[in-house]
Amino acid sequence: MAFDYKVADLSLAELGRKEIRLAEHEMPGLMATREEYGASKPLRGAKIMGSLHMTVQTAVLIETLTELGAEVRWVSCNIFSTQDQAAAAVVVGPNGTPDNPQGVPVFAWKGETLEEYWECTETALTWPGGDGPNMILDDGGDATMLVHKGVEFEKAGAVPQPTAEDPDEFKVVLERLRNSLAADPKKWTTIASRIKGVTEETTTGVHRLYEMHRGGELLFPAINVNDSVTKSKFDNKYGCRHSLIDGINRATDVLIGGKVALVAGFGDVGKGSAESLRGQGARVLVTEIDPINALQAAMEGYEVTTVEDAVEVADIFVTTTGNFNIFTAEHMKRMKHNAIVGNIGHFDNEIDMAGLEAIPGIKKTEIKPQVHEYAFPDGHSILVLSEGRLLNLGNATGHPSFVMSNSFTNQTIAQIELFTKTSEYPTGVYMLPKLLDEKVARMHLDALGVKLTELTKEQAAYIGVDAAGPYKPEYYRY
Ligand code: NAI
């Protein structure tokens, strides 16, 4: 059956399929989920719109969701993060050919414009036949935001004019919603009314959900996948420990050993990033606003300082905060010649790219895609990675399969939970139960040869837990 899709090049599907085959071996949690639920198909009837980096690992997630019975439409949640071979393989499907694709509709390619990005998001939300989506699987909250803004403006009867302060990206969103509401004035309330819930992948998207819920604006229930222990304490930390230096190496091939690297933020991503750079022999400086995280960084042996104090010393700058304006144009003016500046947080505004580009006389040269040299009028330059967007996915291929298996097993379980037990989740933001978190970890032990000690009945009684888990109270922090 013909279906709509938009990817770079279907002839890349064979390469993508080979990489998916290797990834499946490294994703034991997802494969065990297929074993457990493949026959009962708990996601039959689910129409899932996914907005999450279209990588090889995500391909394994998508094909797990379809194996569990779901219909799926997919976009990337970042303009640079798509792996075109993975997108092609998902469209072609395991049994199709480039001339006869039989897989899943994907609308994503590496190097989308912002206009294309938001067009893809709206297209994936616009279900053929009009009876979906009924679930969203989001990373960073853009798909959820588009639906909420659409409903807000529909109810207000108009899309506001952009103001000078609105970021360029929001202006693109406003334009898109203006056009879509002109074509169908009830489009977004209709879409929102069908959605049973959203499962959210990352810290930044989760912040947005809790904010909307506090403001009484959230339209459907959400599961916070990010804060499953087997997600944020693994993907955010060990994933970034792997993929941060991968991005820096592929972008610049500069020797990291002996350099001074500054990591802004010492949360989960910051911890993995700092360790990644230290592992290469860099002298790592950390900045923090939270005294607890600052103390943790100091205890780990990092020098904790401020961007202002270190800006002339560091060779490599990485921001991991999920906050904005961490590296300002004024900071970047003061950096060393050929300092490397990158972001591994979700949105590009961690680095003031607009302020940098607005410096009079600044000259931008593309060294290669996603690596740009900015030459200041005084003759010195800096190198900015992925135009300020997350560099581990823009300059490299993101986190490796094994760690993403943990994250995506949580995603799959969260989709099953919300889709099959909708009435148990009134509008709000929820976490998966700890027993399921422990189950996800358990699914990954054999592959690493881990021998787990079993509690005796007496030991279980002594520490007051069930021998089968959960083993920790909710307030335990790992
Ligand atoms: P987190 O909340 O654990 O850590 C952020 C840290 O930044 C906090 O400790 C906070 O105190 C600190 N911070 C905030 N403002 C700061 C400032 N002005 N200066 C210095 N430190 C500041 O969050 P997490 O999980 O580490 O995520 C951070 C970002 O990375 C989020 O945007 C998240 O969505 C994204 N992320 C990116 C991934 C990737 O593959 N690139 C993977 C996972 C998360």
PDB file of N, CA, C and O in Angstrom, residues 80 244 247-252 316-318 340-343 351 353 370-372 374 382-392 394-395:
ATOM      1  N   PHE A  80      19.410  18.574  12.571  1.00  0.00           N
ATOM      2  CA  PHE A  80      20.673  17.948  12.144  1.00  0.00           C
ATOM      3  C   PHE A  80      20.824  16.492  12.575  1.00  0.00           C
ATOM      4  O   PHE A  80      21.842  15.871  12.299  1.00  0.00           O
ATOM      5  N   LEU A 244      29.768  12.772  23.454  1.00  0.00           N
ATOM      6  CA  LEU A 244      30.306  14.143  23.424  1.00  0.00           C
ATOM      7  C   LEU A 244      31.645  14.177  22.692  1.00  0.00           C
ATOM      8  O   LEU A 244      31.829  14.938  21.735  1.00  0.00           O
ATOM      9  N   GLY A 247      31.475  13.565  18.987  1.00  0.00           N
ATOM     10  CA  GLY A 247      31.104  14.756  18.205  1.00  0.00           C
ATOM     11  C   GLY A 247      32.279  15.709  18.023  1.00  0.00           C
ATOM     12  O   GLY A 247      32.545  16.203  16.923  1.00  0.00           O
ATOM     13  N   ILE A 248      33.011  15.965  19.111  1.00  0.00           N
ATOM     14  CA  ILE A 248      34.141  16.904  19.028  1.00  0.00           C
ATOM     15  C   ILE A 248      35.218  16.337  18.095  1.00  0.00           C
ATOM     16  O   ILE A 248      35.776  17.050  17.256  1.00  0.00           O
ATOM     17  N   ASN A 249      35.477  15.028  18.224  1.00  0.00           N
ATOM     18  CA  ASN A 249      36.506  14.414  17.374  1.00  0.00           C
ATOM     19  C   ASN A 249      36.128  14.463  15.901  1.00  0.00           C
ATOM     20  O   ASN A 249      36.929  14.843  15.051  1.00  0.00           O
ATOM     21  N   ARG A 250      34.902  14.071  15.594  1.00  0.00           N
ATOM     22  CA  ARG A 250      34.519  14.046  14.179  1.00  0.00           C
ATOM     23  C   ARG A 250      34.501  15.460  13.608  1.00  0.00           C
ATOM     24  O   ARG A 250      34.796  15.667  12.433  1.00  0.00           O
ATOM     25  N   ALA A 251      34.140  16.429  14.448  1.00  0.00           N
ATOM     26  CA  ALA A 251      34.047  17.806  13.947  1.00  0.00           C
ATOM     27  C   ALA A 251      35.414  18.427  13.748  1.00  0.00           C
ATOM     28  O   ALA A 251      35.655  19.117  12.753  1.00  0.00           O
ATOM     29  N   THR A 252      36.341  18.191  14.696  1.00  0.00           N
ATOM     30  CA  THR A 252      37.577  18.978  14.691  1.00  0.00           C
ATOM     31  C   THR A 252      38.841  18.140  14.657  1.00  0.00           C
ATOM     32  O   THR A 252      39.891  18.630  14.259  1.00  0.00           O
ATOM     33  N   ILE A 316      38.138  24.372  25.006  1.00  0.00           N
ATOM     34  CA  ILE A 316      36.906  23.701  24.557  1.00  0.00           C
ATOM     35  C   ILE A 316      35.789  24.095  25.517  1.00  0.00           C
ATOM     36  O   ILE A 316      35.967  24.013  26.747  1.00  0.00           O
ATOM     37  N   PHE A 317      34.669  24.542  24.989  1.00  0.00           N
ATOM     38  CA  PHE A 317      33.532  24.961  25.811  1.00  0.00           C
ATOM     39  C   PHE A 317      32.323  24.095  25.464  1.00  0.00           C
ATOM     40  O   PHE A 317      31.942  24.008  24.295  1.00  0.00           O
ATOM     41  N   VAL A 318      31.731  23.480  26.479  1.00  0.00           N
ATOM     42  CA  VAL A 318      30.550  22.643  26.240  1.00  0.00           C
ATOM     43  C   VAL A 318      29.467  23.049  27.233  1.00  0.00           C
ATOM     44  O   VAL A 318      29.706  23.073  28.447  1.00  0.00           O
ATOM     45  N   ILE A 340      36.936  25.890  20.725  1.00  0.00           N
ATOM     46  CA  ILE A 340      35.815  25.094  20.200  1.00  0.00           C
ATOM     47  C   ILE A 340      34.613  25.313  21.123  1.00  0.00           C
ATOM     48  O   ILE A 340      34.738  25.192  22.344  1.00  0.00           O
ATOM     49  N   VAL A 341      33.469  25.635  20.526  1.00  0.00           N
ATOM     50  CA  VAL A 341      32.281  25.950  21.320  1.00  0.00           C
ATOM     51  C   VAL A 341      31.135  25.041  20.886  1.00  0.00           C
ATOM     52  O   VAL A 341      30.784  25.013  19.696  1.00  0.00           O
ATOM     53  N   GLY A 342      30.589  24.294  21.837  1.00  0.00           N
ATOM     54  CA  GLY A 342      29.498  23.396  21.475  1.00  0.00           C
ATOM     55  C   GLY A 342      28.475  23.258  22.585  1.00  0.00           C
ATOM     56  O   GLY A 342      28.718  23.598  23.746  1.00  0.00           O
ATOM     57  N   ASN A 343      27.324  22.739  22.195  1.00  0.00           N
ATOM     58  CA  ASN A 343      26.200  22.564  23.108  1.00  0.00           C
ATOM     59  C   ASN A 343      25.761  21.104  23.042  1.00  0.00           C
ATOM     60  O   ASN A 343      25.695  20.529  21.959  1.00  0.00           O
ATOM     61  N   ILE A 351      23.710  28.669  23.586  1.00  0.00           N
ATOM     62  CA  ILE A 351      24.758  29.536  23.047  1.00  0.00           C
ATOM     63  C   ILE A 351      24.041  30.677  22.330  1.00  0.00           C
ATOM     64  O   ILE A 351      23.130  30.427  21.535  1.00  0.00           O
ATOM     65  N   MET A 353      23.656  32.325  19.658  1.00  0.00           N
ATOM     66  CA  MET A 353      24.061  32.330  18.253  1.00  0.00           C
ATOM     67  C   MET A 353      23.615  33.630  17.563  1.00  0.00           C
ATOM     68  O   MET A 353      24.340  34.178  16.737  1.00  0.00           O
ATOM     69  N   GLN A 370      28.033  21.607   9.637  1.00  0.00           N
ATOM     70  CA  GLN A 370      27.972  21.571  11.115  1.00  0.00           C
ATOM     71  C   GLN A 370      29.284  21.942  11.808  1.00  0.00           C
ATOM     72  O   GLN A 370      29.444  21.706  13.012  1.00  0.00           O
ATOM     73  N   VAL A 371      30.239  22.523  11.062  1.00  0.00           N
ATOM     74  CA  VAL A 371      31.441  23.098  11.692  1.00  0.00           C
ATOM     75  C   VAL A 371      31.688  24.465  11.066  1.00  0.00           C
ATOM     76  O   VAL A 371      31.950  24.560   9.861  1.00  0.00           O
ATOM     77  N   HIS A 372      31.553  25.516  11.894  1.00  0.00           N
ATOM     78  CA  HIS A 372      31.708  26.873  11.361  1.00  0.00           C
ATOM     79  C   HIS A 372      32.733  27.660  12.142  1.00  0.00           C
ATOM     80  O   HIS A 372      32.774  27.615  13.375  1.00  0.00           O
ATOM     81  N   TYR A 374      33.972  31.320  13.129  1.00  0.00           N
ATOM     82  CA  TYR A 374      33.539  32.719  13.223  1.00  0.00           C
ATOM     83  C   TYR A 374      34.779  33.566  13.477  1.00  0.00           C
ATOM     84  O   TYR A 374      35.432  33.421  14.516  1.00  0.00           O
ATOM     85  N   ILE A 382      36.698  31.594  16.476  1.00  0.00           N
ATOM     86  CA  ILE A 382      36.280  30.421  17.270  1.00  0.00           C
ATOM     87  C   ILE A 382      35.594  29.431  16.323  1.00  0.00           C
ATOM     88  O   ILE A 382      35.177  29.816  15.218  1.00  0.00           O
ATOM     89  N   LEU A 383      35.500  28.182  16.774  1.00  0.00           N
ATOM     90  CA  LEU A 383      34.806  27.163  15.973  1.00  0.00           C
ATOM     91  C   LEU A 383      33.520  26.792  16.698  1.00  0.00           C
ATOM     92  O   LEU A 383      33.563  26.400  17.872  1.00  0.00           O
ATOM     93  N   VAL A 384      32.388  26.936  16.015  1.00  0.00           N
ATOM     94  CA  VAL A 384      31.104  26.592  16.628  1.00  0.00           C
ATOM     95  C   VAL A 384      30.576  25.313  15.971  1.00  0.00           C
ATOM     96  O   VAL A 384      30.533  25.210  14.743  1.00  0.00           O
ATOM     97  N   LEU A 385      30.193  24.356  16.806  1.00  0.00           N
ATOM     98  CA  LEU A 385      29.734  23.060  16.300  1.00  0.00           C
ATOM     99  C   LEU A 385      28.208  23.018  16.176  1.00  0.00           C
ATOM    100  O   LEU A 385      27.486  23.524  17.052  1.00  0.00           O
ATOM    101  N   SER A 386      27.742  22.427  15.088  1.00  0.00           N
ATOM    102  CA  SER A 386      26.304  22.206  14.864  1.00  0.00           C
ATOM    103  C   SER A 386      25.467  23.474  15.027  1.00  0.00           C
ATOM    104  O   SER A 386      24.315  23.404  15.484  1.00  0.00           O
ATOM    105  N   GLU A 387      26.041  24.602  14.672  1.00  0.00           N
ATOM    106  CA  GLU A 387      25.324  25.882  14.736  1.00  0.00           C
ATOM    107  C   GLU A 387      24.667  26.080  16.097  1.00  0.00           C
ATOM    108  O   GLU A 387      23.592  26.678  16.220  1.00  0.00           O
ATOM    109  N   GLY A 388      25.308  25.538  17.135  1.00  0.00           N
ATOM    110  CA  GLY A 388      24.801  25.735  18.490  1.00  0.00           C
ATOM    111  C   GLY A 388      23.785  24.682  18.911  1.00  0.00           C
ATOM    112  O   GLY A 388      23.276  24.714  20.025  1.00  0.00           O
ATOM    113  N   ARG A 389      23.455  23.746  18.017  1.00  0.00           N
ATOM    114  CA  ARG A 389      22.507  22.670  18.390  1.00  0.00           C
ATOM    115  C   ARG A 389      23.277  21.470  18.930  1.00  0.00           C
ATOM    116  O   ARG A 389      24.492  21.410  18.817  1.00  0.00           O
ATOM    117  N   LEU A 390      22.532  20.495  19.469  1.00  0.00           N
ATOM    118  CA  LEU A 390      23.257  19.437  20.208  1.00  0.00           C
ATOM    119  C   LEU A 390      24.278  18.716  19.325  1.00  0.00           C
ATOM    120  O   LEU A 390      23.953  18.093  18.327  1.00  0.00           O
ATOM    121  N   LEU A 391      25.534  18.858  19.729  1.00  0.00           N
ATOM    122  CA  LEU A 391      26.654  18.478  18.868  1.00  0.00           C
ATOM    123  C   LEU A 391      26.847  16.977  18.793  1.00  0.00           C
ATOM    124  O   LEU A 391      27.395  16.461  17.824  1.00  0.00           O
ATOM    125  N   ASN A 392      26.409  16.240  19.822  1.00  0.00           N
ATOM    126  CA  ASN A 392      26.631  14.790  19.762  1.00  0.00           C
ATOM    127  C   ASN A 392      25.769  14.147  18.688  1.00  0.00           C
ATOM    128  O   ASN A 392      26.125  13.116  18.137  1.00  0.00           O
ATOM    129  N   GLY A 394      24.502  16.242  16.048  1.00  0.00           N
ATOM    130  CA  GLY A 394      24.772  17.008  14.828  1.00  0.00           C
ATOM    131  C   GLY A 394      26.104  16.629  14.198  1.00  0.00           C
ATOM    132  O   GLY A 394      26.220  16.497  12.980  1.00  0.00           O
ATOM    133  N   ASN A 395      27.130  16.451  15.035  1.00  0.00           N
ATOM    134  CA  ASN A 395      28.474  16.156  14.518  1.00  0.00           C
ATOM    135  C   ASN A 395      28.807  14.671  14.565  1.00  0.00           C
ATOM    136  O   ASN A 395      29.763  14.238  13.933  1.00  0.00           O
TER     137      ASN A 395
END
